[in-house]
PDB file of C-alpha atoms in Angstrom:
ATOM      1  CA  MET R   1      22.520 -26.001  81.505  1.00 58.00           C
ATOM      2  CA  ARG R   2      19.924 -23.418  80.657  1.00 68.00           C
ATOM      3  CA  LYS R   3      16.412 -24.644  80.093  1.00 67.00           C
ATOM      4  CA  ASN R   4      14.409 -23.294  77.170  1.00 64.00           C
ATOM      5  CA  THR R   5      10.798 -23.210  78.264  1.00 61.00           C
ATOM      6  CA  SER R   6       9.545 -21.119  75.340  1.00 59.00           C
ATOM      7  CA  PRO R   7       7.171 -22.879  72.952  1.00 52.00           C
ATOM      8  CA  ALA R   8       8.682 -24.495  69.868  1.00 53.00           C
ATOM      9  CA  GLU R   9       6.173 -22.698  67.675  1.00 52.00           C
ATOM     10  CA  GLY R  10       6.284 -18.950  67.660  1.00 52.00           C
ATOM     11  CA  THR R  11       3.608 -16.494  66.681  1.00 54.00           C
ATOM     12  CA  GLU R  12       4.413 -17.079  63.017  1.00 63.00           C
ATOM     13  CA  GLY R  13       3.349 -20.409  61.544  1.00 68.00           C
ATOM     14  CA  LEU R  14       5.829 -22.730  59.915  1.00 76.00           C
ATOM     15  CA  VAL R  15       5.796 -22.745  56.125  1.00 77.00           C
ATOM     16  CA  TYR R  16       7.184 -25.485  53.890  1.00 78.00           C
ATOM     17  CA  GLN R  17       7.568 -25.796  50.143  1.00 81.00           C
ATOM     18  CA  CYS R  18       5.971 -28.511  48.040  1.00 84.00           C
ATOM     19  CA  ARG R  19       6.518 -29.347  44.377  1.00 88.00           C
ATOM     20  CA  LEU R  20       3.498 -28.944  42.113  1.00 91.00           C
ATOM     21  CA  PRO R  21       3.668 -31.503  39.257  1.00 91.00           C
ATOM     22  CA  LEU R  22       2.149 -29.260  36.616  1.00 93.00           C
ATOM     23  CA  SER R  23       3.568 -27.541  33.561  1.00 93.00           C
ATOM     24  CA  SER R  24       4.190 -23.820  33.256  1.00 93.00           C
ATOM     25  CA  ALA R  25       1.718 -23.797  30.339  1.00 94.00           C
ATOM     26  CA  THR R  26      -1.097 -24.767  32.725  1.00 95.00           C
ATOM     27  CA  LEU R  27      -0.043 -22.064  35.168  1.00 95.00           C
ATOM     28  CA  ASP R  28       0.034 -19.504  32.344  1.00 96.00           C
ATOM     29  CA  LEU R  29      -3.439 -20.601  31.235  1.00 96.00           C
ATOM     30  CA  VAL R  30      -4.981 -20.056  34.666  1.00 97.00           C
ATOM     31  CA  ALA R  31      -3.044 -16.837  35.280  1.00 96.00           C
ATOM     32  CA  GLY R  32      -4.215 -15.506  31.905  1.00 96.00           C
ATOM     33  CA  LEU R  33      -7.847 -16.238  32.796  1.00 96.00           C
ATOM     34  CA  VAL R  34      -7.491 -14.455  36.140  1.00 95.00           C
ATOM     35  CA  ARG R  35      -5.742 -11.492  34.517  1.00 94.00           C
ATOM     36  CA  GLY R  36      -8.426 -11.227  31.826  1.00 94.00           C
ATOM     37  CA  HIS R  37     -11.227 -11.398  34.400  1.00 94.00           C
ATOM     38  CA  LEU R  38      -9.681  -8.651  36.527  1.00 93.00           C
ATOM     39  CA  LYS R  39      -9.333  -6.463  33.454  1.00 92.00           C
ATOM     40  CA  LYS R  40     -12.916  -7.142  32.433  1.00 93.00           C
ATOM     41  CA  ILE R  41     -14.399  -6.120  35.797  1.00 91.00           C
ATOM     42  CA  GLY R  42     -12.028  -3.161  36.111  1.00 91.00           C
ATOM     43  CA  SER R  43     -10.395  -4.329  39.322  1.00 85.00           C
ATOM     44  CA  ARG R  44      -7.492  -2.119  40.359  1.00 78.00           C
ATOM     45  CA  TRP R  45      -5.608  -4.587  42.533  1.00 78.00           C
ATOM     46  CA  ARG R  46      -5.668  -7.844  44.430  1.00 82.00           C
ATOM     47  CA  LYS R  47      -3.818  -8.990  47.514  1.00 86.00           C
ATOM     48  CA  LEU R  48      -1.566 -11.129  45.280  1.00 91.00           C
ATOM     49  CA  PRO R  49      -0.719 -10.959  41.558  1.00 92.00           C
ATOM     50  CA  PRO R  50      -2.593 -13.243  39.088  1.00 93.00           C
ATOM     51  CA  GLY R  51       0.334 -15.663  38.861  1.00 94.00           C
ATOM     52  CA  ARG R  52       0.344 -16.288  42.613  1.00 94.00           C
ATOM     53  CA  ILE R  53      -3.434 -16.620  42.672  1.00 95.00           C
ATOM     54  CA  ALA R  54      -3.253 -19.233  39.896  1.00 96.00           C
ATOM     55  CA  LEU R  55      -0.532 -21.130  41.755  1.00 95.00           C
ATOM     56  CA  ILE R  56      -2.563 -21.246  44.976  1.00 95.00           C
ATOM     57  CA  VAL R  57      -5.686 -22.454  43.189  1.00 96.00           C
ATOM     58  CA  LEU R  58      -3.780 -25.150  41.289  1.00 96.00           C
ATOM     59  CA  ALA R  59      -2.219 -26.357  44.562  1.00 94.00           C
ATOM     60  CA  VAL R  60      -5.680 -26.716  46.103  1.00 95.00           C
ATOM     61  CA  LEU R  61      -6.991 -28.613  43.071  1.00 95.00           C
ATOM     62  CA  ARG R  62      -3.970 -30.859  42.566  1.00 95.00           C
ATOM     63  CA  HIS R  63      -3.053 -31.694  46.161  1.00 93.00           C
ATOM     64  CA  ASP R  64      -6.403 -31.004  47.883  1.00 91.00           C
ATOM     65  CA  GLN R  65      -4.640 -28.613  50.244  1.00 89.00           C
ATOM     66  CA  ARG R  66      -6.751 -27.159  53.035  1.00 89.00           C
ATOM     67  CA  LEU R  67      -7.791 -23.602  52.360  1.00 90.00           C
ATOM     68  CA  SER R  68      -6.647 -22.431  55.776  1.00 89.00           C
ATOM     69  CA  ASP R  69      -3.191 -23.933  55.211  1.00 88.00           C
ATOM     70  CA  MET R  70      -2.806 -22.191  51.861  1.00 90.00           C
ATOM     71  CA  ALA R  71      -4.096 -18.964  53.360  1.00 89.00           C
ATOM     72  CA  GLY R  72      -1.630 -19.027  56.257  1.00 87.00           C
ATOM     73  CA  GLY R  73       1.334 -19.622  53.980  1.00 86.00           C
ATOM     74  CA  ASN R  74       0.423 -16.711  51.693  1.00 87.00           C
ATOM     75  CA  ASP R  75      -0.704 -14.136  54.259  1.00 87.00           C
ATOM     76  CA  VAL R  76      -4.339 -14.055  53.153  1.00 91.00           C
ATOM     77  CA  SER R  77      -7.568 -15.270  54.723  1.00 91.00           C
ATOM     78  CA  ALA R  78      -9.184 -18.644  54.040  1.00 92.00           C
ATOM     79  CA  SER R  79     -12.302 -16.926  52.705  1.00 93.00           C
ATOM     80  CA  THR R  80     -10.125 -15.107  50.142  1.00 94.00           C
ATOM     81  CA  VAL R  81      -8.617 -18.402  48.952  1.00 94.00           C
ATOM     82  CA  ARG R  82     -12.112 -19.899  48.707  1.00 94.00           C
ATOM     83  CA  ARG R  83     -13.293 -16.949  46.629  1.00 94.00           C
ATOM     84  CA  TRP R  84     -10.324 -17.286  44.293  1.00 95.00           C
ATOM     85  CA  LEU R  85     -10.921 -21.029  43.988  1.00 95.00           C
ATOM     86  CA  LEU R  86     -14.601 -20.722  43.060  1.00 95.00           C
ATOM     87  CA  LYS R  87     -13.914 -17.911  40.602  1.00 95.00           C
ATOM     88  CA  VAL R  88     -11.137 -19.796  38.786  1.00 97.00           C
ATOM     89  CA  ILE R  89     -13.250 -22.977  38.662  1.00 96.00           C
ATOM     90  CA  GLY R  90     -16.054 -20.979  37.047  1.00 96.00           C
ATOM     91  CA  LEU R  91     -13.711 -19.401  34.493  1.00 96.00           C
ATOM     92  CA  LEU R  92     -12.254 -22.783  33.536  1.00 97.00           C
ATOM     93  CA  ALA R  93     -15.633 -24.529  33.366  1.00 96.00           C
ATOM     94  CA  ALA R  94     -16.872 -21.896  30.908  1.00 95.00           C
ATOM     95  CA  ARG R  95     -14.177 -23.114  28.472  1.00 94.00           C
ATOM     96  CA  ALA R  96     -15.314 -26.753  28.612  1.00 93.00           C
ATOM     97  CA  PRO R  97     -17.105 -27.837  25.390  1.00 90.00           C
ATOM     98  CA  ARG R  98     -20.735 -28.856  25.564  1.00 90.00           C
ATOM     99  CA  LEU R  99     -21.876 -32.129  24.054  1.00 89.00           C
ATOM    100  CA  ASP R 100     -22.816 -30.950  20.549  1.00 88.00           C
ATOM    101  CA  ARG R 101     -19.580 -29.028  20.073  1.00 87.00           C
ATOM    102  CA  ALA R 102     -17.504 -31.864  21.537  1.00 87.00           C
ATOM    103  CA  LEU R 103     -19.035 -34.332  19.066  1.00 87.00           C
ATOM    104  CA  LYS R 104     -18.419 -31.931  16.189  1.00 83.00           C
ATOM    105  CA  LEU R 105     -14.757 -31.616  17.130  1.00 79.00           C
ATOM    106  CA  THR R 106     -14.421 -35.371  17.553  1.00 79.00           C
ATOM    107  CA  ARG R 107     -16.053 -36.003  14.161  1.00 73.00           C
ATOM    108  CA  SER R 108     -13.152 -34.236  12.446  1.00 69.00           C
ATOM    109  CA  GLY R 109     -10.627 -36.590  14.048  1.00 63.00           C
ATOM    110  CA  GLY R 110     -12.352 -39.966  13.995  1.00 67.00           C
ATOM    111  CA  GLU R 111     -15.629 -41.852  13.791  1.00 76.00           C
ATOM    112  CA  VAL R 112     -15.783 -43.564  17.197  1.00 82.00           C
ATOM    113  CA  VAL R 113     -15.929 -42.227  20.755  1.00 87.00           C
ATOM    114  CA  LEU R 114     -15.658 -44.138  24.015  1.00 88.00           C
ATOM    115  CA  LEU R 115     -18.441 -43.835  26.584  1.00 90.00           C
ATOM    116  CA  ASN R 116     -18.075 -44.661  30.257  1.00 89.00           C
ATOM    117  CA  GLY R 117     -19.277 -43.574  33.678  1.00 89.00           C
ATOM    118  CA  THR R 118     -17.572 -43.087  37.010  1.00 90.00           C
ATOM    119  CA  LEU R 119     -18.558 -42.317  40.576  1.00 91.00           C
ATOM    120  CA  VAL R 120     -16.901 -39.326  42.239  1.00 91.00           C
ATOM    121  CA  ARG R 121     -17.097 -39.932  45.958  1.00 90.00           C
ATOM    122  CA  THR R 122     -18.623 -37.279  48.186  1.00 88.00           C
ATOM    123  CA  ARG R 123     -19.124 -36.735  51.858  1.00 83.00           C
ATOM    124  CA  ARG R 124     -22.018 -38.660  53.304  1.00 78.00           C
ATOM    125  CA  ARG R 125     -25.118 -36.528  53.749  1.00 72.00           C
ATOM    126  CA  THR R 126     -27.513 -36.726  56.674  1.00 69.00           C
ATOM    127  CA  GLY R 127     -31.236 -37.376  56.720  1.00 70.00           C
ATOM    128  CA  ASP R 128     -33.259 -37.865  53.549  1.00 72.00           C
ATOM    129  CA  GLU R 129     -30.524 -36.287  51.402  1.00 69.00           C
ATOM    130  CA  ASN R 130     -28.298 -39.284  52.152  1.00 72.00           C
ATOM    131  CA  ARG R 131     -30.205 -41.867  50.100  1.00 78.00           C
ATOM    132  CA  PRO R 132     -30.010 -40.369  46.571  1.00 82.00           C
ATOM    133  CA  ASP R 133     -26.200 -40.252  46.654  1.00 82.00           C
ATOM    134  CA  CYS R 134     -25.799 -43.857  47.802  1.00 85.00           C
ATOM    135  CA  SER R 135     -24.623 -46.029  44.905  1.00 84.00           C
ATOM    136  CA  GLY R 136     -25.586 -49.679  45.100  1.00 82.00           C
ATOM    137  CA  LYS R 137     -23.089 -50.553  42.349  1.00 82.00           C
ATOM    138  CA  TYR R 138     -20.044 -48.980  44.014  1.00 80.00           C
ATOM    139  CA  LYS R 139     -21.251 -49.411  47.637  1.00 84.00           C
ATOM    140  CA  ALA R 140     -20.312 -45.799  48.365  1.00 86.00           C
ATOM    141  CA  HIS R 141     -21.752 -42.298  48.421  1.00 87.00           C
ATOM    142  CA  GLY R 142     -21.019 -40.101  45.453  1.00 90.00           C
ATOM    143  CA  LEU R 143     -22.136 -38.439  42.246  1.00 92.00           C
ATOM    144  CA  LEU R 144     -22.305 -40.189  38.872  1.00 92.00           C
ATOM    145  CA  PHE R 145     -20.686 -38.659  35.790  1.00 94.00           C
ATOM    146  CA  LEU R 146     -20.584 -39.836  32.182  1.00 92.00           C
ATOM    147  CA  ALA R 147     -17.639 -38.967  29.961  1.00 92.00           C
ATOM    148  CA  LEU R 148     -16.752 -39.285  26.310  1.00 92.00           C
ATOM    149  CA  THR R 149     -13.187 -39.765  25.142  1.00 90.00           C
ATOM    150  CA  ASP R 150     -11.677 -40.058  21.702  1.00 87.00           C
ATOM    151  CA  GLU R 151      -9.941 -43.198  20.443  1.00 85.00           C
ATOM    152  CA  LYS R 152      -6.702 -42.161  22.181  1.00 85.00           C
ATOM    153  CA  GLY R 153      -8.357 -41.713  25.579  1.00 85.00           C
ATOM    154  CA  ASN R 154      -8.421 -37.903  25.608  1.00 88.00           C
ATOM    155  CA  LEU R 155     -11.473 -36.548  27.428  1.00 90.00           C
ATOM    156  CA  VAL R 156     -13.740 -34.505  25.172  1.00 91.00           C
ATOM    157  CA  TRP R 157     -16.912 -34.115  27.259  1.00 93.00           C
ATOM    158  CA  ILE R 158     -18.236 -34.753  30.743  1.00 94.00           C
ATOM    159  CA  SER R 159     -21.866 -34.760  31.804  1.00 93.00           C
ATOM    160  CA  ALA R 160     -23.616 -32.934  34.601  1.00 93.00           C
ATOM    161  CA  ALA R 161     -23.619 -34.674  37.953  1.00 92.00           C
ATOM    162  CA  ARG R 162     -26.372 -37.138  38.732  1.00 91.00           C
ATOM    163  CA  PRO R 163     -27.196 -38.751  42.097  1.00 89.00           C
ATOM    164  CA  GLY R 164     -25.082 -41.791  42.881  1.00 88.00           C
ATOM    165  CA  ARG R 165     -28.066 -44.141  42.815  1.00 88.00           C
ATOM    166  CA  SER R 166     -28.662 -43.339  39.118  1.00 89.00           C
ATOM    167  CA  SER R 167     -27.560 -45.852  36.511  1.00 88.00           C
ATOM    168  CA  GLU R 168     -25.374 -45.100  33.542  1.00 88.00           C
ATOM    169  CA  VAL R 169     -28.200 -45.929  31.138  1.00 89.00           C
ATOM    170  CA  THR R 170     -30.557 -43.460  32.851  1.00 89.00           C
ATOM    171  CA  THR R 171     -27.889 -40.746  32.830  1.00 89.00           C
ATOM    172  CA  ALA R 172     -27.133 -41.324  29.135  1.00 90.00           C
ATOM    173  CA  ARG R 173     -30.820 -41.126  28.236  1.00 89.00           C
ATOM    174  CA  HIS R 174     -31.165 -37.951  30.285  1.00 90.00           C
ATOM    175  CA  ASN R 175     -28.420 -36.374  28.148  1.00 89.00           C
ATOM    176  CA  LYS R 176     -29.894 -37.818  24.881  1.00 90.00           C
ATOM    177  CA  ILE R 177     -26.501 -39.251  23.972  1.00 90.00           C
ATOM    178  CA  THR R 178     -27.827 -41.819  21.509  1.00 89.00           C
ATOM    179  CA  ALA R 179     -29.750 -39.265  19.440  1.00 89.00           C
ATOM    180  CA  ARG R 180     -26.855 -36.792  19.437  1.00 90.00           C
ATOM    181  CA  LEU R 181     -24.363 -39.445  18.385  1.00 89.00           C
ATOM    182  CA  ARG R 182     -26.618 -40.486  15.519  1.00 88.00           C
ATOM    183  CA  ALA R 183     -27.081 -36.841  14.465  1.00 87.00           C
ATOM    184  CA  ALA R 184     -23.309 -36.315  14.493  1.00 87.00           C
ATOM    185  CA  GLY R 185     -22.651 -39.489  12.504  1.00 86.00           C
ATOM    186  CA  LEU R 186     -20.537 -41.052  15.249  1.00 88.00           C
ATOM    187  CA  GLY R 187     -20.473 -44.418  16.964  1.00 87.00           C
ATOM    188  CA  ALA R 188     -19.570 -45.237  20.550  1.00 89.00           C
ATOM    189  CA  LEU R 189     -18.064 -48.163  22.442  1.00 88.00           C
ATOM    190  CA  ALA R 190     -19.357 -48.756  25.964  1.00 87.00           C
ATOM    191  CA  ASP R 191     -19.128 -51.354  28.708  1.00 86.00           C
ATOM    192  CA  LEU R 192     -21.775 -53.851  29.768  1.00 83.00           C
ATOM    193  CA  GLY R 193     -23.363 -51.229  32.044  1.00 80.00           C
ATOM    194  CA  SER R 194     -24.738 -49.544  28.920  1.00 83.00           C
ATOM    195  CA  THR R 195     -26.393 -52.663  27.514  1.00 81.00           C
ATOM    196  CA  GLY R 196     -29.843 -51.797  26.185  1.00 79.00           C
ATOM    197  CA  LEU R 197     -29.096 -48.090  25.873  1.00 82.00           C
ATOM    198  CA  ASP R 198     -29.424 -47.948  22.086  1.00 77.00           C
ATOM    199  CA  ASP R 199     -33.071 -47.726  21.011  1.00 70.00           C
ATOM    200  CA  ASP R 200     -32.401 -49.032  17.494  1.00 75.00           C
ATOM    201  CA  PRO R 201     -30.895 -52.535  17.679  1.00 71.00           C
ATOM    202  CA  ASP R 202     -30.996 -52.898  13.866  1.00 74.00           C
ATOM    203  CA  ASP R 203     -28.700 -49.871  13.373  1.00 77.00           C
ATOM    204  CA  PRO R 204     -26.901 -49.339  16.707  1.00 82.00           C
ATOM    205  CA  VAL R 205     -24.603 -46.400  17.345  1.00 85.00           C
ATOM    206  CA  ILE R 206     -23.533 -47.664  20.782  1.00 87.00           C
ATOM    207  CA  VAL R 207     -21.732 -51.005  20.725  1.00 84.00           C
ATOM    208  CA  THR R 208     -21.349 -53.021  23.928  1.00 86.00           C
ATOM    209  CA  GLY R 209     -20.293 -56.534  24.795  1.00 83.00           C
ATOM    210  CA  ARG R 210     -22.596 -59.476  25.325  1.00 85.00           C
ATOM    211  CA  LYS R 211     -23.869 -60.595  28.717  1.00 85.00           C
ATOM    212  CA  ALA R 212     -24.121 -64.238  29.676  1.00 86.00           C
ATOM    213  CA  THR R 213     -27.243 -65.496  31.402  1.00 84.00           C
ATOM    214  CA  ARG R 214     -27.838 -68.546  33.516  1.00 85.00           C
ATOM    215  CA  GLY R 215     -29.329 -70.561  30.694  1.00 85.00           C
ATOM    216  CA  HIS R 216     -27.402 -69.026  27.811  1.00 87.00           C
ATOM    217  CA  PRO R 217     -23.620 -68.950  28.255  1.00 90.00           C
ATOM    218  CA  LEU R 218     -21.514 -66.998  25.818  1.00 89.00           C
ATOM    219  CA  THR R 219     -20.187 -68.707  22.750  1.00 89.00           C
ATOM    220  CA  GLU R 220     -16.536 -68.555  21.805  1.00 90.00           C
ATOM    221  CA  ALA R 221     -17.281 -65.970  19.116  1.00 91.00           C
ATOM    222  CA  GLN R 222     -19.116 -63.751  21.625  1.00 87.00           C
ATOM    223  CA  LYS R 223     -16.266 -64.053  24.117  1.00 89.00           C
ATOM    224  CA  GLU R 224     -13.808 -63.014  21.447  1.00 90.00           C
ATOM    225  CA  ALA R 225     -16.016 -60.059  20.511  1.00 87.00           C
ATOM    226  CA  ASN R 226     -16.102 -58.975  24.163  1.00 87.00           C
ATOM    227  CA  LYS R 227     -12.304 -59.067  24.243  1.00 90.00           C
ATOM    228  CA  LEU R 228     -12.099 -56.854  21.185  1.00 87.00           C
ATOM    229  CA  VAL R 229     -14.523 -54.312  22.653  1.00 86.00           C
ATOM    230  CA  GLY R 230     -12.645 -54.330  25.964  1.00 85.00           C
ATOM    231  CA  ARG R 231      -9.311 -53.831  24.226  1.00 86.00           C
ATOM    232  CA  ASP R 232     -10.578 -50.822  22.288  1.00 83.00           C
ATOM    233  CA  ARG R 233     -12.198 -49.364  25.428  1.00 84.00           C
ATOM    234  CA  ALA R 234      -9.003 -49.499  27.496  1.00 84.00           C
ATOM    235  CA  ALA R 235      -8.068 -45.972  26.441  1.00 83.00           C
ATOM    236  CA  ASN R 236     -11.225 -44.685  28.108  1.00 82.00           C
ATOM    237  CA  GLU R 237      -9.938 -45.749  31.516  1.00 84.00           C
ATOM    238  CA  HIS R 238      -6.754 -43.791  30.883  1.00 86.00           C
ATOM    239  CA  GLY R 239      -8.852 -40.655  30.446  1.00 87.00           C
ATOM    240  CA  PHE R 240     -10.493 -41.128  33.838  1.00 88.00           C
ATOM    241  CA  ALA R 241      -7.113 -41.851  35.397  1.00 89.00           C
ATOM    242  CA  ASP R 242      -5.775 -38.530  34.099  1.00 90.00           C
ATOM    243  CA  LEU R 243      -8.826 -36.732  35.485  1.00 92.00           C
ATOM    244  CA  LYS R 244      -8.565 -38.312  38.926  1.00 91.00           C
ATOM    245  CA  ASN R 245      -4.943 -37.251  39.290  1.00 92.00           C
ATOM    246  CA  TRP R 246      -6.493 -34.083  40.700  1.00 94.00           C
ATOM    247  CA  ARG R 247      -6.710 -35.071  44.348  1.00 94.00           C
ATOM    248  CA  ILE R 248      -9.571 -32.740  45.124  1.00 93.00           C
ATOM    249  CA  LEU R 249     -11.713 -35.531  43.639  1.00 92.00           C
ATOM    250  CA  THR R 250     -10.654 -37.907  46.423  1.00 90.00           C
ATOM    251  CA  LYS R 251     -13.781 -36.862  48.302  1.00 86.00           C
ATOM    252  CA  VAL R 252     -15.774 -33.951  46.943  1.00 89.00           C
ATOM    253  CA  ARG R 253     -17.295 -31.577  49.487  1.00 84.00           C
ATOM    254  CA  MET R 254     -19.715 -29.821  47.131  1.00 82.00           C
ATOM    255  CA  ASN R 255     -23.286 -30.211  45.979  1.00 83.00           C
ATOM    256  CA  ALA R 256     -24.158 -31.542  42.529  1.00 86.00           C
ATOM    257  CA  ARG R 257     -24.220 -28.160  40.783  1.00 89.00           C
ATOM    258  CA  HIS R 258     -20.817 -27.070  42.065  1.00 92.00           C
ATOM    259  CA  ALA R 259     -19.408 -30.562  41.472  1.00 93.00           C
ATOM    260  CA  THR R 260     -20.421 -30.332  37.804  1.00 94.00           C
ATOM    261  CA  THR R 261     -18.583 -27.007  37.501  1.00 96.00           C
ATOM    262  CA  LEU R 262     -15.552 -28.521  39.231  1.00 96.00           C
ATOM    263  CA  LEU R 263     -15.377 -31.563  36.923  1.00 95.00           C
ATOM    264  CA  ARG R 264     -15.657 -29.425  33.805  1.00 95.00           C
ATOM    265  CA  ALA R 265     -12.904 -27.139  35.066  1.00 96.00           C
ATOM    266  CA  LEU R 266     -10.670 -30.142  35.718  1.00 96.00           C
ATOM    267  CA  LEU R 267     -11.484 -31.407  32.214  1.00 95.00           C
ATOM    268  CA  VAL R 268     -10.004 -28.201  30.775  1.00 96.00           C
ATOM    269  CA  LEU R 269      -6.920 -28.446  33.005  1.00 96.00           C
ATOM    270  CA  THR R 270      -6.420 -32.129  32.176  1.00 95.00           C
ATOM    271  CA  ASN R 271      -6.517 -31.472  28.444  1.00 92.00           C
ATOM    272  CA  ALA R 272      -4.157 -28.524  28.886  1.00 93.00           C
ATOM    273  CA  GLU R 273      -1.654 -30.818  30.615  1.00 92.00           C
ATOM    274  CA  ILE R 274      -1.962 -33.571  28.004  1.00 89.00           C
ATOM    275  CA  HIS R 275      -1.729 -31.301  24.962  1.00 83.00           C
ATOM    276  CA  ARG R 276       0.954 -28.942  26.271  1.00 74.00           C
TER     277      ARG R 276
END
């Protein structure tokens, strides 16, 4: 019997195929943005065509594939894949609506939006930079984002990243959400974390449930009102669930500025998948 002492792995790496659970419309959207950008800057060629570049970037965003793995399977360098990724994220984020425009679009379809916050986990920092990202509420390190959805749970706007130790009320006041909702003629439903956010209790635009205290338990009417608010807010959680299907958000390895660009790019991709 002849022994085979040669290594199982040759000089060429092994490549496998993996299904990407996205629609062709999303791929066409990203490929069109890449193609338009190359035409705008007058680029003659790239290592791969725009369709392949879009597919690689979507695989990194959806499955959180390592850049070196994607580079090895497509005969390019990891730095090239990183450059494509950052460029596509920037192109997509530029299409995300800002708060005033998002409220104007929502006003044409309804009179109520849903407000909620979420923590996107990040890598733990070292030294003094570690403390701002530590969230006491979630007992984890991350960045805080606020989002608005319509009554059906479709994301319409996402805020800039704030340190994880920030509260949802502080973040909402930083973005002047109450004043902009009142100017747009819209109301909002929020959870108990936004209690006290509205500065006009006689004419509130942000409706939350009631909190019980040690000496003042909730009445039956207040409990029923909390159930109604929670039932109407359930669609908001569906919007965050759609956003976090992008596995790159499992643990973000970016600073706050780049994380804001990433979340806004994923907002555009999420809406493209929902409304395809």
